[in-house]
JSON list of C-alpha atoms in Angstrom, two decimals:
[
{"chain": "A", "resi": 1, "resn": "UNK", "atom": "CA", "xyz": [0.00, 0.00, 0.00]},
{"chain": "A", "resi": 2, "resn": "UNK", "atom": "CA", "xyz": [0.65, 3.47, 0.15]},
{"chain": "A", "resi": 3, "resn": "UNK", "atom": "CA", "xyz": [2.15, 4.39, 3.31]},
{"chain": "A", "resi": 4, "resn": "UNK", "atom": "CA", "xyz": [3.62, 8.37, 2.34]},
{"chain": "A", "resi": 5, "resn": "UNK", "atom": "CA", "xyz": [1.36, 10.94, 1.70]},
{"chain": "A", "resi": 6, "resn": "UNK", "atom": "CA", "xyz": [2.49, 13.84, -0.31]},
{"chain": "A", "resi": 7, "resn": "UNK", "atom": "CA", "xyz": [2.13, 17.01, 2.09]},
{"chain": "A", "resi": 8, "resn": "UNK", "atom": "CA", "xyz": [2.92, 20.82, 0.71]},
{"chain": "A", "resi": 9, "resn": "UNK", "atom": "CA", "xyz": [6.61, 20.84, 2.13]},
{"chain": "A", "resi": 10, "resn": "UNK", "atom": "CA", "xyz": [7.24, 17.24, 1.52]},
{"chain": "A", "resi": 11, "resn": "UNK", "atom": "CA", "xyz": [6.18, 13.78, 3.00]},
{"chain": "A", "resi": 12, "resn": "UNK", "atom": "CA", "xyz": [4.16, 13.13, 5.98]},
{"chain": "A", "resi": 13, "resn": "UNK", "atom": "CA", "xyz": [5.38, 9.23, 6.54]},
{"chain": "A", "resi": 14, "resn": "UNK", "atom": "CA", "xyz": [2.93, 7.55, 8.84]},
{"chain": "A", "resi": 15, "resn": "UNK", "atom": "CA", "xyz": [4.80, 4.63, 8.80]},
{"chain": "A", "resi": 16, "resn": "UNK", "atom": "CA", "xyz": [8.29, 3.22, 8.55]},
{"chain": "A", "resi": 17, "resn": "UNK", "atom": "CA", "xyz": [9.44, 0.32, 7.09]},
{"chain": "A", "resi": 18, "resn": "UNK", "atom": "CA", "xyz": [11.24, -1.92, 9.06]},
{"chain": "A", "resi": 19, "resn": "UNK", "atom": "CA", "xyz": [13.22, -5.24, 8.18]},
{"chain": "A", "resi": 20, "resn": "UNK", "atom": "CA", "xyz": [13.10, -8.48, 10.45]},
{"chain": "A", "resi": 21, "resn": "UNK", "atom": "CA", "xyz": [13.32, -12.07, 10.32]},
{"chain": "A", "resi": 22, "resn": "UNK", "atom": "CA", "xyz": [9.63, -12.32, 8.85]},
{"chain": "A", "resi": 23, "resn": "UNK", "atom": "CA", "xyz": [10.51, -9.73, 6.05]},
{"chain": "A", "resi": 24, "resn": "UNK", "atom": "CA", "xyz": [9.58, -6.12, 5.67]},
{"chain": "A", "resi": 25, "resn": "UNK", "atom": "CA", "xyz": [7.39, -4.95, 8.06]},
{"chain": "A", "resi": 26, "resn": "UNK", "atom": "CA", "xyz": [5.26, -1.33, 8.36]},
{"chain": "A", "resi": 27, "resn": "UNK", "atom": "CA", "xyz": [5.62, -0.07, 11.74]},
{"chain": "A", "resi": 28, "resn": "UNK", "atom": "CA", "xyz": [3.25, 3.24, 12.46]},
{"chain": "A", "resi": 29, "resn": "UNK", "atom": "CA", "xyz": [5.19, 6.07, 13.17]},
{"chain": "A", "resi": 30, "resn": "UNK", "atom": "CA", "xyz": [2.52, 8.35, 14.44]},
{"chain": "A", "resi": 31, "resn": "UNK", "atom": "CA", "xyz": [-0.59, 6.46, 16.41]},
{"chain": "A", "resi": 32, "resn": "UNK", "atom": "CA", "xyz": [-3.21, 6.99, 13.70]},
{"chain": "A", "resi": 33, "resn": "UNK", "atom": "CA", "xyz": [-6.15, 5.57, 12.31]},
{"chain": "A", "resi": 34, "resn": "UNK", "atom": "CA", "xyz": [-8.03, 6.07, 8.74]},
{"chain": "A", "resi": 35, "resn": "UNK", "atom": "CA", "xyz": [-11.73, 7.12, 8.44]},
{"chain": "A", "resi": 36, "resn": "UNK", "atom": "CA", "xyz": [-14.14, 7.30, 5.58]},
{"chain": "A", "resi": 37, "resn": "UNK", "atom": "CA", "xyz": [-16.56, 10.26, 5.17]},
{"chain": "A", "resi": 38, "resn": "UNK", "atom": "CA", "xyz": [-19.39, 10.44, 2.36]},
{"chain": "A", "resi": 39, "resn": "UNK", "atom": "CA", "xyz": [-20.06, 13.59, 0.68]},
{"chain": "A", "resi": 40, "resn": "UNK", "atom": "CA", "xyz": [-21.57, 16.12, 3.20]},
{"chain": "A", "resi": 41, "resn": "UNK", "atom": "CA", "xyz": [-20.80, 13.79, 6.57]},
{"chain": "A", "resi": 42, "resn": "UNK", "atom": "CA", "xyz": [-19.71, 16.46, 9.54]},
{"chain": "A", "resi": 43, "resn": "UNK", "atom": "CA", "xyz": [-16.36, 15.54, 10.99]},
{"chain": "A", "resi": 44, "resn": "UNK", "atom": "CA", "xyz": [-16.43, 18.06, 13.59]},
{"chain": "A", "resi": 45, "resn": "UNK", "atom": "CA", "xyz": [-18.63, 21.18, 14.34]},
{"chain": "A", "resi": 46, "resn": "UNK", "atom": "CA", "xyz": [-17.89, 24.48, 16.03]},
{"chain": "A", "resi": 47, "resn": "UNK", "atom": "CA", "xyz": [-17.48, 24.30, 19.24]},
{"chain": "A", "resi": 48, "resn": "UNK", "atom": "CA", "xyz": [-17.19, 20.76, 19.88]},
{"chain": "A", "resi": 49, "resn": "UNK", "atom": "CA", "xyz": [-13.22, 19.49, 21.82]},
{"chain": "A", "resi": 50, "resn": "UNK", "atom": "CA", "xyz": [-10.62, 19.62, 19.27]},
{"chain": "A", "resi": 51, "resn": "UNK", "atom": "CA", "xyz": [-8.83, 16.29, 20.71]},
{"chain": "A", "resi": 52, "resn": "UNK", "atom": "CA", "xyz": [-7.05, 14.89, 17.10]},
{"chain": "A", "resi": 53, "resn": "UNK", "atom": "CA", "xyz": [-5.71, 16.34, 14.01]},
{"chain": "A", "resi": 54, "resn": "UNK", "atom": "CA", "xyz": [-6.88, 14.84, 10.74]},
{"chain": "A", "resi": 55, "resn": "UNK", "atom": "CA", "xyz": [-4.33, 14.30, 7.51]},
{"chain": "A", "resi": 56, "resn": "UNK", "atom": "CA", "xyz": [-6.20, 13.93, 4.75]},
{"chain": "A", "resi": 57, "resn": "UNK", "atom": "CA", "xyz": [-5.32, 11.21, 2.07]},
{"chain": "A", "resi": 58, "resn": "UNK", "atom": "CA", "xyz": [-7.69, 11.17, -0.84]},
{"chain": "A", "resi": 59, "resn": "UNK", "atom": "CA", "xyz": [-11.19, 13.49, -1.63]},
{"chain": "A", "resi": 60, "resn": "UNK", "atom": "CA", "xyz": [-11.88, 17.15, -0.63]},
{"chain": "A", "resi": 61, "resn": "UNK", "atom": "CA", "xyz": [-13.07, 18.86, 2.58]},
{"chain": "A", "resi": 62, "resn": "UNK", "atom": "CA", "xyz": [-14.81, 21.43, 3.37]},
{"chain": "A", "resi": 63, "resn": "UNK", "atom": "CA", "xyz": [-13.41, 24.43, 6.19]},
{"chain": "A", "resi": 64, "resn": "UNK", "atom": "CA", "xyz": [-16.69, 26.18, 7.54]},
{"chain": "A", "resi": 65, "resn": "UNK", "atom": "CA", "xyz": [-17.46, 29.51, 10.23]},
{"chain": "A", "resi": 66, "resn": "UNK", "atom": "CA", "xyz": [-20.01, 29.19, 12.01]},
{"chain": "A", "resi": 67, "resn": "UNK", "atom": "CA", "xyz": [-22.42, 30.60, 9.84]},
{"chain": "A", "resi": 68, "resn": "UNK", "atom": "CA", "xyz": [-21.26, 28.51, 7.07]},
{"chain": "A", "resi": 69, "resn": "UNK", "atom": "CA", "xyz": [-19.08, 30.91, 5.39]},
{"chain": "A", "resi": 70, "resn": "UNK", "atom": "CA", "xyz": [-16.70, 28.41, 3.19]},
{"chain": "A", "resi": 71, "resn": "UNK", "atom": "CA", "xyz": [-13.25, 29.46, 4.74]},
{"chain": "A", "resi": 72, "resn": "UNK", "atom": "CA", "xyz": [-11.46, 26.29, 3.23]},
{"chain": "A", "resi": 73, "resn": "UNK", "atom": "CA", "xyz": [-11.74, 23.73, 0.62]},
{"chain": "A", "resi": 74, "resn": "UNK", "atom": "CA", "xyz": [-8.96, 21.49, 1.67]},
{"chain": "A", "resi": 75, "resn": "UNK", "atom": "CA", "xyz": [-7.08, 17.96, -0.54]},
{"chain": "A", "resi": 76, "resn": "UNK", "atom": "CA", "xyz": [-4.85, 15.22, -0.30]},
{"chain": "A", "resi": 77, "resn": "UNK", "atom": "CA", "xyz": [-1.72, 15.71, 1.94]},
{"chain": "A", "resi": 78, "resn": "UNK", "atom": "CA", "xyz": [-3.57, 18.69, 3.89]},
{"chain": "A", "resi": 79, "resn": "UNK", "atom": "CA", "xyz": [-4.10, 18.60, 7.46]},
{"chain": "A", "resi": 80, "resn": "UNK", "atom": "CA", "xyz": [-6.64, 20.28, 9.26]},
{"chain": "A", "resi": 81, "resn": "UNK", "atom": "CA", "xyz": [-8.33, 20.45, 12.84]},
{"chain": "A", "resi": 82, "resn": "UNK", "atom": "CA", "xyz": [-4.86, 21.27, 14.57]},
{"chain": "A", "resi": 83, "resn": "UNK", "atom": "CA", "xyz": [-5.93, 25.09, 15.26]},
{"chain": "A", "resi": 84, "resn": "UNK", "atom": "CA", "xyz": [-7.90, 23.99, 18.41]},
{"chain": "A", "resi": 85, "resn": "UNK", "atom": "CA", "xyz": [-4.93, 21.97, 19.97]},
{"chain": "A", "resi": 86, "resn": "UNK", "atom": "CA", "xyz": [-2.52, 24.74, 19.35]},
{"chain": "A", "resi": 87, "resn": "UNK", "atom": "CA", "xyz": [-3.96, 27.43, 20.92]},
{"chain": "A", "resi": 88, "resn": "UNK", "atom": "CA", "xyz": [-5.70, 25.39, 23.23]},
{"chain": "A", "resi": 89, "resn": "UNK", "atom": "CA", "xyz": [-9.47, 25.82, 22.90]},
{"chain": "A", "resi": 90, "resn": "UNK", "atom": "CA", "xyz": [-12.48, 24.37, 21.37]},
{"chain": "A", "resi": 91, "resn": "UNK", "atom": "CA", "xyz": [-12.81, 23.54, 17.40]},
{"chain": "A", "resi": 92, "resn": "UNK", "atom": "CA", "xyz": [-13.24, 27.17, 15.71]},
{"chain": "A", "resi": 93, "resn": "UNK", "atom": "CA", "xyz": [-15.14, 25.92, 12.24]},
{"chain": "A", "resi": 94, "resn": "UNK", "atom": "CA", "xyz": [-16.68, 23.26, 11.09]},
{"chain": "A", "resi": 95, "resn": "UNK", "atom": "CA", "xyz": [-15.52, 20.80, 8.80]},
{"chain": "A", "resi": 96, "resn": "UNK", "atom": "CA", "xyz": [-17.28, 18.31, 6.46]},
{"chain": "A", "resi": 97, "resn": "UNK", "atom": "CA", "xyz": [-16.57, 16.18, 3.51]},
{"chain": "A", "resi": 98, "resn": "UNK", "atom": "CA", "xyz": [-16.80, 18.08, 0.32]},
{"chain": "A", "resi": 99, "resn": "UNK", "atom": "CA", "xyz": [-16.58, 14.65, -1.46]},
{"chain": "A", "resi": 100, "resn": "UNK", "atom": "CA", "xyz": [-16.16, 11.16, -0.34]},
{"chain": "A", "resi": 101, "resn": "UNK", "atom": "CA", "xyz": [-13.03, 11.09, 1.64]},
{"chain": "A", "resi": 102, "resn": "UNK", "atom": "CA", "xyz": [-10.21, 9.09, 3.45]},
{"chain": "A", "resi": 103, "resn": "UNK", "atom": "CA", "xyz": [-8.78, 10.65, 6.27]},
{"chain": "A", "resi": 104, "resn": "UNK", "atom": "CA", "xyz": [-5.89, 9.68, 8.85]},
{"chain": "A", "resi": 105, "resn": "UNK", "atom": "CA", "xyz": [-6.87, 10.72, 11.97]},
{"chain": "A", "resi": 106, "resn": "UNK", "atom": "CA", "xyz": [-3.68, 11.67, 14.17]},
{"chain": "A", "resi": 107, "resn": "UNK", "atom": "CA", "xyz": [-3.57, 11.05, 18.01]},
{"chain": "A", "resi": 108, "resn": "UNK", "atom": "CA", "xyz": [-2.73, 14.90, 19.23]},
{"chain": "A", "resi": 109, "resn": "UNK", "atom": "CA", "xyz": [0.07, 13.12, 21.76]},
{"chain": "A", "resi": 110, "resn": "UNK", "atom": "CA", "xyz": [2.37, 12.34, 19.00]},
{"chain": "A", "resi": 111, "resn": "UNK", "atom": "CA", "xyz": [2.31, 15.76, 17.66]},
{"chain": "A", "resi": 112, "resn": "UNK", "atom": "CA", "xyz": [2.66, 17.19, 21.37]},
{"chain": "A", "resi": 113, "resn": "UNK", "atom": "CA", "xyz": [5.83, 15.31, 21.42]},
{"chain": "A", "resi": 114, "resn": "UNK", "atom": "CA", "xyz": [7.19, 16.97, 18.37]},
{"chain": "A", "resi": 115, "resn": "UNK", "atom": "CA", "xyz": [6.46, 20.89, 19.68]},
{"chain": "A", "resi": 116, "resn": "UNK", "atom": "CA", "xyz": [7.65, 19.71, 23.06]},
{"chain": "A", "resi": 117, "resn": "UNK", "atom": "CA", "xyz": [11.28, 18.79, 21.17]},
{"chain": "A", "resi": 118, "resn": "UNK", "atom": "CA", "xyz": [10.68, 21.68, 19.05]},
{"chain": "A", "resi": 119, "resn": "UNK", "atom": "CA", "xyz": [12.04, 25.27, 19.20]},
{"chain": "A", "resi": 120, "resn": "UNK", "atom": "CA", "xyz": [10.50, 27.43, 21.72]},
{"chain": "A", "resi": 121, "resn": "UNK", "atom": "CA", "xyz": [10.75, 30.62, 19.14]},
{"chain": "A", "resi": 122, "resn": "UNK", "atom": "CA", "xyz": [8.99, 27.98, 16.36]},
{"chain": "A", "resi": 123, "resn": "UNK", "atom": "CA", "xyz": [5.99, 26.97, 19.31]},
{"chain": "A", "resi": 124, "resn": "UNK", "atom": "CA", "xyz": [5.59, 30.62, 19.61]},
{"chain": "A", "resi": 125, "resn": "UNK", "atom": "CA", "xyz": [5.37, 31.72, 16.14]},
{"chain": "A", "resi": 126, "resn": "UNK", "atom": "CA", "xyz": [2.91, 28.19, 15.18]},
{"chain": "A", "resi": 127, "resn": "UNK", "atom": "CA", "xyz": [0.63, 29.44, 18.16]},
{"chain": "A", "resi": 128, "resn": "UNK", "atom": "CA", "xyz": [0.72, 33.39, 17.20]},
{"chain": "A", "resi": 129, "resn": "UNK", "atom": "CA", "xyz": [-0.52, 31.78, 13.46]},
{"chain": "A", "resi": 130, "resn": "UNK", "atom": "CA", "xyz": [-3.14, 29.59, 14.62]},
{"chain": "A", "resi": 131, "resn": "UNK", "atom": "CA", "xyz": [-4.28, 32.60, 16.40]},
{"chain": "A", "resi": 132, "resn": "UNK", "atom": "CA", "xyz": [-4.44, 34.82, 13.35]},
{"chain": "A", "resi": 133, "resn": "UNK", "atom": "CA", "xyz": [-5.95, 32.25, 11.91]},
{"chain": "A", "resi": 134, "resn": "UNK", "atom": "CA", "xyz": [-9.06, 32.40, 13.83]},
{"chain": "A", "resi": 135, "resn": "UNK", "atom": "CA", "xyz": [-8.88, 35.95, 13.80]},
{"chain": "A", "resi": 136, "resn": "UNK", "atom": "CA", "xyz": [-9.18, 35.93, 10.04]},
{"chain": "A", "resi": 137, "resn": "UNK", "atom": "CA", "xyz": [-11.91, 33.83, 10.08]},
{"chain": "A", "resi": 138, "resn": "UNK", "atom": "CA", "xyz": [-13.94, 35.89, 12.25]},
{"chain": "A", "resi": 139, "resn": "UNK", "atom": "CA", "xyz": [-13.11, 38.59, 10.06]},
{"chain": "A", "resi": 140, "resn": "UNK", "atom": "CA", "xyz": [-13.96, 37.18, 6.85]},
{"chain": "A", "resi": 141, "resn": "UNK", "atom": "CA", "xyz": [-17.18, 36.26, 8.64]},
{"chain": "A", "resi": 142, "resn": "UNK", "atom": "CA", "xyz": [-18.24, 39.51, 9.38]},
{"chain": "A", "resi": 143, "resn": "UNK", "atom": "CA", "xyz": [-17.91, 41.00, 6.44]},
{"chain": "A", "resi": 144, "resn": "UNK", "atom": "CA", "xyz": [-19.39, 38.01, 4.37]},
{"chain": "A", "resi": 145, "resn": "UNK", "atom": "CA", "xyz": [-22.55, 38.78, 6.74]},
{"chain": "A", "resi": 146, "resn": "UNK", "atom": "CA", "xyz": [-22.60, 42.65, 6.27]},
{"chain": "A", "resi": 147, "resn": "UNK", "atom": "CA", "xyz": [-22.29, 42.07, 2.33]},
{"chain": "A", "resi": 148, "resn": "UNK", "atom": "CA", "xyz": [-25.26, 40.07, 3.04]},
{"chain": "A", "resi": 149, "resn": "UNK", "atom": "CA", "xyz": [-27.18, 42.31, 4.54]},
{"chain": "A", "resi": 150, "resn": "UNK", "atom": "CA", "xyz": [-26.71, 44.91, 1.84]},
{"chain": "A", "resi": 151, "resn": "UNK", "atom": "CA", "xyz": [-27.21, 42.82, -1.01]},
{"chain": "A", "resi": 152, "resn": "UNK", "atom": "CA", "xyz": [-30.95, 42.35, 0.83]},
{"chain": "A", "resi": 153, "resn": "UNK", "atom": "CA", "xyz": [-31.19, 45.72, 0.47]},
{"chain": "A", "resi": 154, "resn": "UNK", "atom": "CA", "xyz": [-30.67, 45.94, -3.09]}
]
C-alpha cells in the first residue's frame, strides 16, 4: 500500500518500514487511524473538543465559520483540525466532507511530542498563526454577513 502521503513541504510518513526475520514490516510512526466520510458527513462542528488532528489522504473537505461561510476547501496531503490543539481551545469551524473522503486521523500526543522537542521561538510563532488564523476567520465572517445584509437591500 501506500504508506507516504504527499504534504505541501514534503512527505508526511505515517509509517516506517522496518526489516526483520519475517521480512519487511510497516511499523506506524505516528498512532493513527483512517476514516471514511461520504459527501456532506460532519467531521467536527464548532465548538465541539478539538482532541485529534486529521491528515487527509484522498477526496476534498470542506473548512466552515459558524455561519457557514466556506473558509477552506482542503485535498490530499492537507491537514486540518490542529488550530484547536494549538492554541488550546475548542474547534473554531466546522468541517465536512466536500466529497467522499479518506482521512488519517492523528492522536494529538504524538504531535505534542514533536512541539515539546521543538524550538521554543517555532511553538511561539505556530501558536501566534493559529491565532491569526481564527482571527481571520472571524473577520472574513463579518464582512461576508454585512455584504449580506446589503445585497438584501438591493
Amino acid at each position: 500500500g501506500d504508506f507516504t502521503l504527499k504534504g505541501l513541504d514534503g512527505n508526511w510518513e505515517l509509517f516506517e518500514v522496518e526489516s526483520g526475520q519475517w521480512g519487511e514490516i510497516a511499523l506506524p510512526k505516528f498512532k493513527h487511524k483512517q476514516l471514511k466520510f461520504n459527501e456532506g458527513d460532519l467531521i467536527y462542528s464548532v465548538g465541539d473538543e478539538a482532541k485529534n488532528v486529521y491528515l487527509i489522504h484522498s477526496g476534498h473537505i470542506s473548512i466552515r465559520s459558524k455561519n457557514g461561510l466556506e473558509l477552506g476547501n482542503l485535498g490530499p496531503g492537507e491537514i486540518f483540525g490542529e488550530v484547536g490543539r494549538v492554541i488550546n481551545s475548542p474547534r473554531t469551524v466546522t468541517a465536512k466532507a466536500k466529497t467522499d473522503c479518506v482521512v488519517y486521523e492523528i492522536d494529538w500526543g504524538n504531535l505534542q511530542k514533536k512541539l515539546d522537542e521543538a524550538d521554543p521561538v517555532l511553538v511561539a510563532i505556530t501558536r501566534g498563526l493559529s491565532l491569526r488564523i481564527g482571527d481571520a476567520n472571524e473577520l472574513a465572517e463579518k464582512l461576508w454577513l454585512e455584504l449580506s445584509v446589503y445585497k438584501s437591500l438591493e
